[in-house]
Short mmCIF file of C-alpha atoms in Angstrom, two decimals:
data_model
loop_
_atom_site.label_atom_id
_atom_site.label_comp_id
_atom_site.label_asym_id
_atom_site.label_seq_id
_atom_site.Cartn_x
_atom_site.Cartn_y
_atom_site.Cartn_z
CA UNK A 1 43.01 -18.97 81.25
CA UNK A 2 41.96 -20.47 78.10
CA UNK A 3 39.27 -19.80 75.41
CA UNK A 4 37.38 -21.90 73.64
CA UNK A 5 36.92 -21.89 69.74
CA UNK A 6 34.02 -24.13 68.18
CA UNK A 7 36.41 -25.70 64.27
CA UNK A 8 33.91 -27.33 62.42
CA UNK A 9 35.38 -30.34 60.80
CA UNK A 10 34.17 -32.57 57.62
CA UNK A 11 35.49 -35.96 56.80
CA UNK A 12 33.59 -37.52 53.88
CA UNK A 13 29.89 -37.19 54.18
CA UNK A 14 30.34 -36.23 57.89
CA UNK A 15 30.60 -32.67 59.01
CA UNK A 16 31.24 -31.89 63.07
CA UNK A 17 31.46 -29.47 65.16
CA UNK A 18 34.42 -29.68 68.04
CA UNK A 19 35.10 -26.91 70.18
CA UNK A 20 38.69 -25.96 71.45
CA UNK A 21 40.29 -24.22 74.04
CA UNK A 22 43.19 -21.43 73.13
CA UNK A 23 45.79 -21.61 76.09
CA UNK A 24 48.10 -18.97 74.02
CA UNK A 25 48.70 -16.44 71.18
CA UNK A 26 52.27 -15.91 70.73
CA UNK A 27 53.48 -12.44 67.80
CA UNK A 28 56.19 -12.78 65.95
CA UNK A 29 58.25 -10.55 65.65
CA UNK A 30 57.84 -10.08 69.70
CA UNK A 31 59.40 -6.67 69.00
CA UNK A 32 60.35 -4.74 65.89
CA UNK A 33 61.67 -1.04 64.71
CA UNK A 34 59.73 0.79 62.20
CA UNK A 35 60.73 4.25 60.53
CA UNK A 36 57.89 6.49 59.95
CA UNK A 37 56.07 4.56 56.86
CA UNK A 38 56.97 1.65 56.69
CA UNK A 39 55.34 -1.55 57.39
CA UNK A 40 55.52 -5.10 59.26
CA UNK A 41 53.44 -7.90 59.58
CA UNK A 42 53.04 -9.88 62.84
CA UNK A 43 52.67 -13.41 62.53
CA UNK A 44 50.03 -14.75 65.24
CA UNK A 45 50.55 -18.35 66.47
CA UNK A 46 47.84 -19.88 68.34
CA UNK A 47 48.20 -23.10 70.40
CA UNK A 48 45.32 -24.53 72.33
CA UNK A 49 46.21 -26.49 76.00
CA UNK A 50 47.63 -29.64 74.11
CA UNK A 51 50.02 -27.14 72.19
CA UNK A 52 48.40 -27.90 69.30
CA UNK A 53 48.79 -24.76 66.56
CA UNK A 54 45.22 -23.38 65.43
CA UNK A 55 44.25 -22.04 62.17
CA UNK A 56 41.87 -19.55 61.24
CA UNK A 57 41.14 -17.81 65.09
CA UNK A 58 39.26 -14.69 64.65
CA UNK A 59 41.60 -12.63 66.45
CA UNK A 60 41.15 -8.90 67.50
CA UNK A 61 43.86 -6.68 66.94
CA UNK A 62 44.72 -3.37 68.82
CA UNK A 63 47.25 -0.62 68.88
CA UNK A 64 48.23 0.57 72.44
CA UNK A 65 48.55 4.06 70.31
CA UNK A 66 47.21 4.35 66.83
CA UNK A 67 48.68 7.57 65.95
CA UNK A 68 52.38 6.04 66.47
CA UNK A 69 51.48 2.21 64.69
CA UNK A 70 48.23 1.44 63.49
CA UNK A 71 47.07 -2.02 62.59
CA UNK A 72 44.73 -3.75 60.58
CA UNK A 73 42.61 -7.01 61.44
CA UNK A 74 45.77 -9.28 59.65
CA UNK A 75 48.19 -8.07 61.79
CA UNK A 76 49.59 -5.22 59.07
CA UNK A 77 51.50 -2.88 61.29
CA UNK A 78 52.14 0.64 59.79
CA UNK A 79 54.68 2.68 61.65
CA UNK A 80 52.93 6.67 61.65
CA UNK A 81 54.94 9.21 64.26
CA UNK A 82 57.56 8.93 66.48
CA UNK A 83 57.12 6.47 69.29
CA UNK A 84 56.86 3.40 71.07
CA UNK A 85 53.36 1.24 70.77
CA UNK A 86 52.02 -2.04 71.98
CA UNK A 87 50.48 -4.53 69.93
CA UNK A 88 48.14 -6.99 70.74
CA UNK A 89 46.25 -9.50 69.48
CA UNK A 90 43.37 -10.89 71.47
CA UNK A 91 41.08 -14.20 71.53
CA UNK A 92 38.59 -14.23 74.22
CA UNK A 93 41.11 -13.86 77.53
CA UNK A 94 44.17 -14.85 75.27
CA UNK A 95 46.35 -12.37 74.37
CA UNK A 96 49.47 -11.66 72.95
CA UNK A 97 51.50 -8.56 72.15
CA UNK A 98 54.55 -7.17 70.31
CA UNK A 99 56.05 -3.71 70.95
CA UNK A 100 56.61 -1.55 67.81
CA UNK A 101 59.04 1.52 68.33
CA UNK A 102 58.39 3.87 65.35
CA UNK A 103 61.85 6.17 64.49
CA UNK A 104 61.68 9.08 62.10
CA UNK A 105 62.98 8.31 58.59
CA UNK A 106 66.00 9.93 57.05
CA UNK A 107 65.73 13.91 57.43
CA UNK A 108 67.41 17.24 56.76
CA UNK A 109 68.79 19.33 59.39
CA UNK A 110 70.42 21.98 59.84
CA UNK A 111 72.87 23.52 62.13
CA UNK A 112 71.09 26.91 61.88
CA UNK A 113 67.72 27.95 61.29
CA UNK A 114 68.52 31.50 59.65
CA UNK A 115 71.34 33.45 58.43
CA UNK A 116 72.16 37.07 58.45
CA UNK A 117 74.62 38.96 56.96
CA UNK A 118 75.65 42.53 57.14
CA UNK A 119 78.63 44.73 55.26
CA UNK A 120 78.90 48.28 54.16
CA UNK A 121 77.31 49.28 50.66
CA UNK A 122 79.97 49.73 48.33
CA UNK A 123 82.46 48.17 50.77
CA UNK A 124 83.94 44.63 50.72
CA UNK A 125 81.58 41.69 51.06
CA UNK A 126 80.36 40.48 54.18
CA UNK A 127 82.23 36.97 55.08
CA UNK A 128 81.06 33.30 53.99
CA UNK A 129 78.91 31.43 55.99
CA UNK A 130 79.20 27.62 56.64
CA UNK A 131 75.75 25.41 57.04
CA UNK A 132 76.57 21.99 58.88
CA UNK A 133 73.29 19.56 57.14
CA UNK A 134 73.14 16.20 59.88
CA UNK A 135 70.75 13.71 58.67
CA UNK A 136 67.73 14.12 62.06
CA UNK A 137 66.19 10.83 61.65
CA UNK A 138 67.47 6.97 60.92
CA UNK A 139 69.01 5.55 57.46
CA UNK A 140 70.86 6.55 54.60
CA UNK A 141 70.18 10.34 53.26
CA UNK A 142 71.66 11.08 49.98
CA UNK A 143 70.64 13.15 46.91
CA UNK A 144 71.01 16.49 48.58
CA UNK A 145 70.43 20.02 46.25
CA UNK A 146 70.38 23.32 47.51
CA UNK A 147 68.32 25.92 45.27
CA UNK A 148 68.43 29.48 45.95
CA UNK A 149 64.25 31.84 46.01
CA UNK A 150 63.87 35.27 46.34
CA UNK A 151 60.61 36.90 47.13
CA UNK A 152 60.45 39.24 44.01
CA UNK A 153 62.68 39.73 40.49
CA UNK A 154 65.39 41.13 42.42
CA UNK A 155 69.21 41.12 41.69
CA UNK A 156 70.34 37.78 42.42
CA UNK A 157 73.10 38.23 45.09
CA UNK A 158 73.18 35.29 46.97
CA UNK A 159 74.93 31.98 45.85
CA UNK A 160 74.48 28.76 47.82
CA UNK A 161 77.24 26.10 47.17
CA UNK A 162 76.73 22.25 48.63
CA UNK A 163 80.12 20.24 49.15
CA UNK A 164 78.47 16.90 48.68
CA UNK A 165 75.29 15.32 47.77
CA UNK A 166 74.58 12.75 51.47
CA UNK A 167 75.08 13.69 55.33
CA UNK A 168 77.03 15.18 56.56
CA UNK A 169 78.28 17.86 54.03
CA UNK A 170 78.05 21.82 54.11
CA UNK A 171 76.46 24.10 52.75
CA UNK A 172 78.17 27.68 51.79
CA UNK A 173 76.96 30.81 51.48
CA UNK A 174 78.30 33.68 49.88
CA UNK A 175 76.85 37.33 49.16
CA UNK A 176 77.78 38.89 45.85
CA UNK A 177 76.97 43.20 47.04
CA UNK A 178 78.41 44.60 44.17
CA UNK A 179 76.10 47.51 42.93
CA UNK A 180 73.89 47.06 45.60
CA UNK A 181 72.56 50.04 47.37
CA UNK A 182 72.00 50.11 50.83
CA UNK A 183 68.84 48.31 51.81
CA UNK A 184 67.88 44.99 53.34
CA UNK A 185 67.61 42.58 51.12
CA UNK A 186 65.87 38.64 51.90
CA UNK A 187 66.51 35.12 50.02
CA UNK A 188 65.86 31.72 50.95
CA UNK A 189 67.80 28.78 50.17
CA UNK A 190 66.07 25.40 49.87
CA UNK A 191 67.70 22.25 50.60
CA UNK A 192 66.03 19.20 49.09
CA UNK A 193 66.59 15.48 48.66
CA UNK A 194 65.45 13.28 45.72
CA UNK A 195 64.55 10.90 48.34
CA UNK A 196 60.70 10.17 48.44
CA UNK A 197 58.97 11.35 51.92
CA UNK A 198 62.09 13.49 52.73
CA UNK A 199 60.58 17.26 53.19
CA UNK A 200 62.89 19.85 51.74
CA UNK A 201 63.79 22.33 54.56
CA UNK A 202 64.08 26.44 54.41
CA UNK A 203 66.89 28.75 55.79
CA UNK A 204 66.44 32.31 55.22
CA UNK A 205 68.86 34.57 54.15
CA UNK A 206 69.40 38.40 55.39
CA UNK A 207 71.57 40.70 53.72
CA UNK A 208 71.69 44.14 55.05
CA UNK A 209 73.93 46.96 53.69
CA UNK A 210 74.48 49.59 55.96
CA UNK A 211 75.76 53.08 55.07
CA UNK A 212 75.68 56.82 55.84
CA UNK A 213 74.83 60.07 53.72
CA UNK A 214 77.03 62.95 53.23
CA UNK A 215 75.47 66.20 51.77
CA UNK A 216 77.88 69.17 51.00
CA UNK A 217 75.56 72.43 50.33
CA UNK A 218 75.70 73.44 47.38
CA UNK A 219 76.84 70.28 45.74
CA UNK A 220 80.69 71.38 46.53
CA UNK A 221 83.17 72.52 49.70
CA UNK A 222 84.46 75.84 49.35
CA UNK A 223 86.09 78.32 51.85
CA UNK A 224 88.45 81.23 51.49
CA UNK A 225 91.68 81.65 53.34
CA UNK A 226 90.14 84.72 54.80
CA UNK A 227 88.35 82.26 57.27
CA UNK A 228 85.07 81.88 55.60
CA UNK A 229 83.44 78.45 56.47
CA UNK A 230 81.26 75.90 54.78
CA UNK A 231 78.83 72.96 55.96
CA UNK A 232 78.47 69.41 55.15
CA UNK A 233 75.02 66.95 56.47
CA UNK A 234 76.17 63.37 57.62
CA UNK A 235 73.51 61.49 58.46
CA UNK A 236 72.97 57.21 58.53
CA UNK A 237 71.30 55.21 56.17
CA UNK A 238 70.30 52.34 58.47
CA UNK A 239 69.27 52.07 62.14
CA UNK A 240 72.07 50.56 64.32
CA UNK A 241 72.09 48.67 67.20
CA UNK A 242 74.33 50.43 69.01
CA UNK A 243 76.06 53.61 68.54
CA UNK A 244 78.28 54.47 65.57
CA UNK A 245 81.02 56.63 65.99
CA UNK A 246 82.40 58.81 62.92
CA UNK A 247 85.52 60.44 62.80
CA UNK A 248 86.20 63.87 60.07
CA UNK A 249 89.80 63.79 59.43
CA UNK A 250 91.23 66.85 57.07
CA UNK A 251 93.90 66.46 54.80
CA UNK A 252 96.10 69.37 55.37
CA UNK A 253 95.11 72.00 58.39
CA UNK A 254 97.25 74.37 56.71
CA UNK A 255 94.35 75.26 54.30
CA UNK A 256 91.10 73.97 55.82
CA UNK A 257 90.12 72.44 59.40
CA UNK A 258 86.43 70.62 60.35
CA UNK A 259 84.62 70.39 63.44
CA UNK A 260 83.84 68.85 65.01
CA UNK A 261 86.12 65.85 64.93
CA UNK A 262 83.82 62.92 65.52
CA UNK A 263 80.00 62.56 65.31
CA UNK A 264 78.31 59.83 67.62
CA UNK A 265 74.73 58.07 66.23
CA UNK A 266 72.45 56.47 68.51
CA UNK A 267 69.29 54.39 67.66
CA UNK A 268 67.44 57.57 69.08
CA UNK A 269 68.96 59.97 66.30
CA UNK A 270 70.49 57.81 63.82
CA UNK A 271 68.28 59.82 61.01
CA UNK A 272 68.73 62.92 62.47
CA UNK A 273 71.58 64.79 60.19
CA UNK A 274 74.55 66.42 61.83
CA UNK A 275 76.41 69.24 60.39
CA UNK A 276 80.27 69.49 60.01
CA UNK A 277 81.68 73.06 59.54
CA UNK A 278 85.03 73.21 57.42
CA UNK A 279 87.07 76.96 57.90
CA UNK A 280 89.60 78.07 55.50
CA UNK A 281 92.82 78.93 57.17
CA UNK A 282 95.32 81.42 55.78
CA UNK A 283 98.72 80.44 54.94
CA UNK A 284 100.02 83.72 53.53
CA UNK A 285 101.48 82.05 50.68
CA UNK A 286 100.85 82.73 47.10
CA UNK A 287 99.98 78.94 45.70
CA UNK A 288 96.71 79.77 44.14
CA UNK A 289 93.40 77.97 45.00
CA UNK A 290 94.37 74.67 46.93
CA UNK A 291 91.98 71.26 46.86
CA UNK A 292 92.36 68.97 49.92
CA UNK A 293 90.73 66.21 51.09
CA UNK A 294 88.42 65.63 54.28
CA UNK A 295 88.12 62.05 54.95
CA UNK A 296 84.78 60.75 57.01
CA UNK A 297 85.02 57.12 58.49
CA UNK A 298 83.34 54.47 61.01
CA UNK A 299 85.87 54.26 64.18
CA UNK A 300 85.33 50.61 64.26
CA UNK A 301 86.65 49.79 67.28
CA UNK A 302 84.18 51.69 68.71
CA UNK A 303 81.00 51.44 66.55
CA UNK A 304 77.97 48.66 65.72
CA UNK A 305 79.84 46.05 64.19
CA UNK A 306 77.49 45.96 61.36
CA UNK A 307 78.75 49.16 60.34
CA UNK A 308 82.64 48.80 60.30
CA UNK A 309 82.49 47.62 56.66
CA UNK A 310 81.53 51.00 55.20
CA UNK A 311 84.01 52.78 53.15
CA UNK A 312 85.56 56.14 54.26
CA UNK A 313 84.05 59.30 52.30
CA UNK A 314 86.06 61.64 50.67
CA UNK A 315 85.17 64.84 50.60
CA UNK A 316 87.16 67.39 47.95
CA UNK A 317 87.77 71.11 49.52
CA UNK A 318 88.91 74.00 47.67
CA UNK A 319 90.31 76.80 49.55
CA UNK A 320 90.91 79.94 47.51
CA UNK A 321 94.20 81.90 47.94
CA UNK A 322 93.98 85.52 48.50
CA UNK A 323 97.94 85.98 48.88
CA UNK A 324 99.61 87.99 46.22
CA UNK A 325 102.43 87.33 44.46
CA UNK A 326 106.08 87.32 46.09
CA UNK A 327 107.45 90.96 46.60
CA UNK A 328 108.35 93.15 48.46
CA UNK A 329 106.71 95.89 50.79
CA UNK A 330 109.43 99.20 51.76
CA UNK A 331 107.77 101.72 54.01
CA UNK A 332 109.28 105.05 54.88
CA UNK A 333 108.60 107.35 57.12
CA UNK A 334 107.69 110.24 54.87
CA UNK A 335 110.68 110.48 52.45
CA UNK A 336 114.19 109.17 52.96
CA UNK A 337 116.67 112.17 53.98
CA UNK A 338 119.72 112.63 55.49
CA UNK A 339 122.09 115.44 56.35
CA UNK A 340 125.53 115.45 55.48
CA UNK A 341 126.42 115.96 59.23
CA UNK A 342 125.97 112.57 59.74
CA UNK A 343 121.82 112.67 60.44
CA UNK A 344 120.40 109.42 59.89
CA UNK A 345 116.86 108.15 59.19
CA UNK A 346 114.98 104.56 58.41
CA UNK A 347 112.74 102.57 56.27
CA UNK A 348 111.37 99.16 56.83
CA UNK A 349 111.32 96.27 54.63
CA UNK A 350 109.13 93.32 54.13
CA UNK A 351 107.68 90.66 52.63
CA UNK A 352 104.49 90.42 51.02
CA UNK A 353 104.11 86.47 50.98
CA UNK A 354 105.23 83.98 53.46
CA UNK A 355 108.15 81.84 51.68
CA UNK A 356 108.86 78.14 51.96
CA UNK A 357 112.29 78.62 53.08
CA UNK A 358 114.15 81.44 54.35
CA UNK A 359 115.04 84.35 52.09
CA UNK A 360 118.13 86.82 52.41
CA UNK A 361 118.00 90.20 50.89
CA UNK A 362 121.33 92.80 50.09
CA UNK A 363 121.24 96.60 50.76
CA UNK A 364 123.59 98.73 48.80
CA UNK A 365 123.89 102.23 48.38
CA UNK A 366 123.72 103.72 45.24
CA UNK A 367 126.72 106.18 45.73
CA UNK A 368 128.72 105.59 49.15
CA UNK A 369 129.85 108.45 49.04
CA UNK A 370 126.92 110.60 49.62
CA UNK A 371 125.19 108.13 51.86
CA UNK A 372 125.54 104.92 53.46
CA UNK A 373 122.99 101.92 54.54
CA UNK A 374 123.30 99.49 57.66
CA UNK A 375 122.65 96.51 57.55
CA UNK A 376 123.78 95.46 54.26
CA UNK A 377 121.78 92.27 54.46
CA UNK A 378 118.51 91.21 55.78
CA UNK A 379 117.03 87.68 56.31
CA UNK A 380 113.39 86.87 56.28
CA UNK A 381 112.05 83.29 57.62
CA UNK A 382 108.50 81.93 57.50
CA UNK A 383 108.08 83.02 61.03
CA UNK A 384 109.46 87.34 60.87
CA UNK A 385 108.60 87.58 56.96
#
């Protein structure tokens, strides 16, 4: 089908008026790839049925989908979103098109969209993390920064380090927790290009510190070798996720024993404190007031993993002696008498501290002759003493 166009045409003092039919409209480029932004300009060529090229047709132009390529009445094509549109440019029932596929231009992504990490306050840090940044879109993407924000003036405890300044490089992340108290703590890092129409993209960073509490009443841990007892509060700092398991080990049970042995946290009673009751045990030596050490520690193996990085407490125990000194204890049975016809009678001999090894003891008589003493030796062990 063809169109007619009315070309007005002067030669000398003549001026006339010839209309002519358009048989085609041909766009050049017939197809073309845009990122979002930039621009292209289709050339129209109009022929009429002689294939003669026309000048100056009053063409319409359309977009198939505006929001993906516009374009003006020249035949400007702007690329806007992602997508595929059809351009055409009409005269009459002639037509002709081009299709414009629109890519996104060079952008930041990463292979993560937050990070979290977790270690026990006044323990070792928690582990680096590694950020994979791809370039999402089409073309070269260099000029890469990373800058670290925190929401207030807070100790500044994250460090972000980039390995290279174009796709793809990495992005490392390290927590400094040194002095840091047990808390949840929140940073973002902001990775940026110096690349116009390149938006700078967010990762947030989460840093919690767990912990738990241990109280001793009275500010210290004291018991008596007479079996008094004494009470320590161990409660968490943090909610877990699962439960945490914590194990009360005592450094020597021959002057002080806890109990129980393990304490089990669950989200339900995580804040809820739970005693632990240390007894003094008697030794029945004489080696003065004794300090020990109770040690209370995440079974990891069996805990919330964001807990296994808390460091053991100690807790210092004094358990006061109430032996006496090393001596001896001789019992008789009223006095000590014998007969010269041979009558006998007894007293008994003991210890008055346990000893460390065994200890051996003479008897003698201080004149045989009036009276004599069987056995001449005893032998006391930490077990008859």
């Amino acid at each position: 089908m063809c169109a007619s166009v009315l070309l007005a045409l002067q030669a000398c003092t003549d001026r006339s008026v010839v209309e002519v039919f358009v048989a085609s409209i041909t766009l050049s480029p017939v197809s073309v790839t845009l990122v979002v932004g930039e621009e292209v300009d289709l050339v129209a060529t109009v022929v009429d049925e002689t294939e003669q090229e026309l000048n100056a047709v009053p063409l319409t132009w359309t977009s198939s989908a505006p929001s993906i390529a516009e374009v003006d009445g020249d035949g400007l094509v702007r690329g806007r979103s992602e997508g595929t549109a059809r351009i055409e440019a009409d005269f009459g029932g002639a037509t002709g098109a081009a299709t414009v596929r629109v890519v996104p231009g060079p952008g930041i992504e990463l292979s993560q969209s937050q990070a979290e990490m977790f270690a026990g306050a006044g323990g070792t840090p928690p582990p680096s993390q590694i950020v994979h940044v791809t370039n999402i879109g089409t073309g070269a993407l260099t000029g890469l920064h990373v800058d670290v924000e925190y929401p207030s003036e807070e100790v500044h405890w994250l460090e972000a380090e980039i390995s290279g300044t174009s796709v793809p490089t990495t992005v490392v992340l390290s927590a400094d927790t040194e002095g840091l108290d047990v808390g949840v703590r929140t940073a973002t890092v902001m990775i940026s290009s110096s690349m116009p129409d390149v938006p700078a993209v967010e990762l947030p960073v989460t840093l919690e510190l767990t912990g738990f509490s241990v109280l001793e009443s009275g500010g210290s841990t004291v018991v008596a070798e007479a079996g008094t007892t004494d009470t320590l509060s161990v409660v968490l700092d943090s909610e877990p996720d699962t439960d945490v398991i914590l194990t009360v080990m005592g450094g020597d049970a021959g002057e002080a024993v806890a109990s129980p042995s393990t304490l089990t946290f669950t989200r339900d009673d995580w804040s809820v404190a739970q005693a632990v009751t240390v007894r003094g045990i008697d030794d029945f030596t004489d080696d003065g007031d004794q300090v020990t050490t109770l040690t209370i520690a995440v079974v990891a193996e069996a805990s919330d993993d964001h807990f296994d990085g808390i460091p053991p407490h100690a807790v210092d125990v004094t358990t006061t002696d109430d032996d006496e000194a090393p001596g001896l204890v001789i019992t008789e049975t009223e006095d000590t008498e014998v007969g010269e016809d041979g009558s006998t009678d007894s007293f008994t001999v003991a210890l008055t501290t346990r000893p460390g090894t065994d200890v051996l003891l003479t008897v003698t008589s201080g004149d045989p002759g009036e009276a004599a003493v069987t056995p001449s030796t005893l032998t006391f062990t930490t077990n008859n003493w």
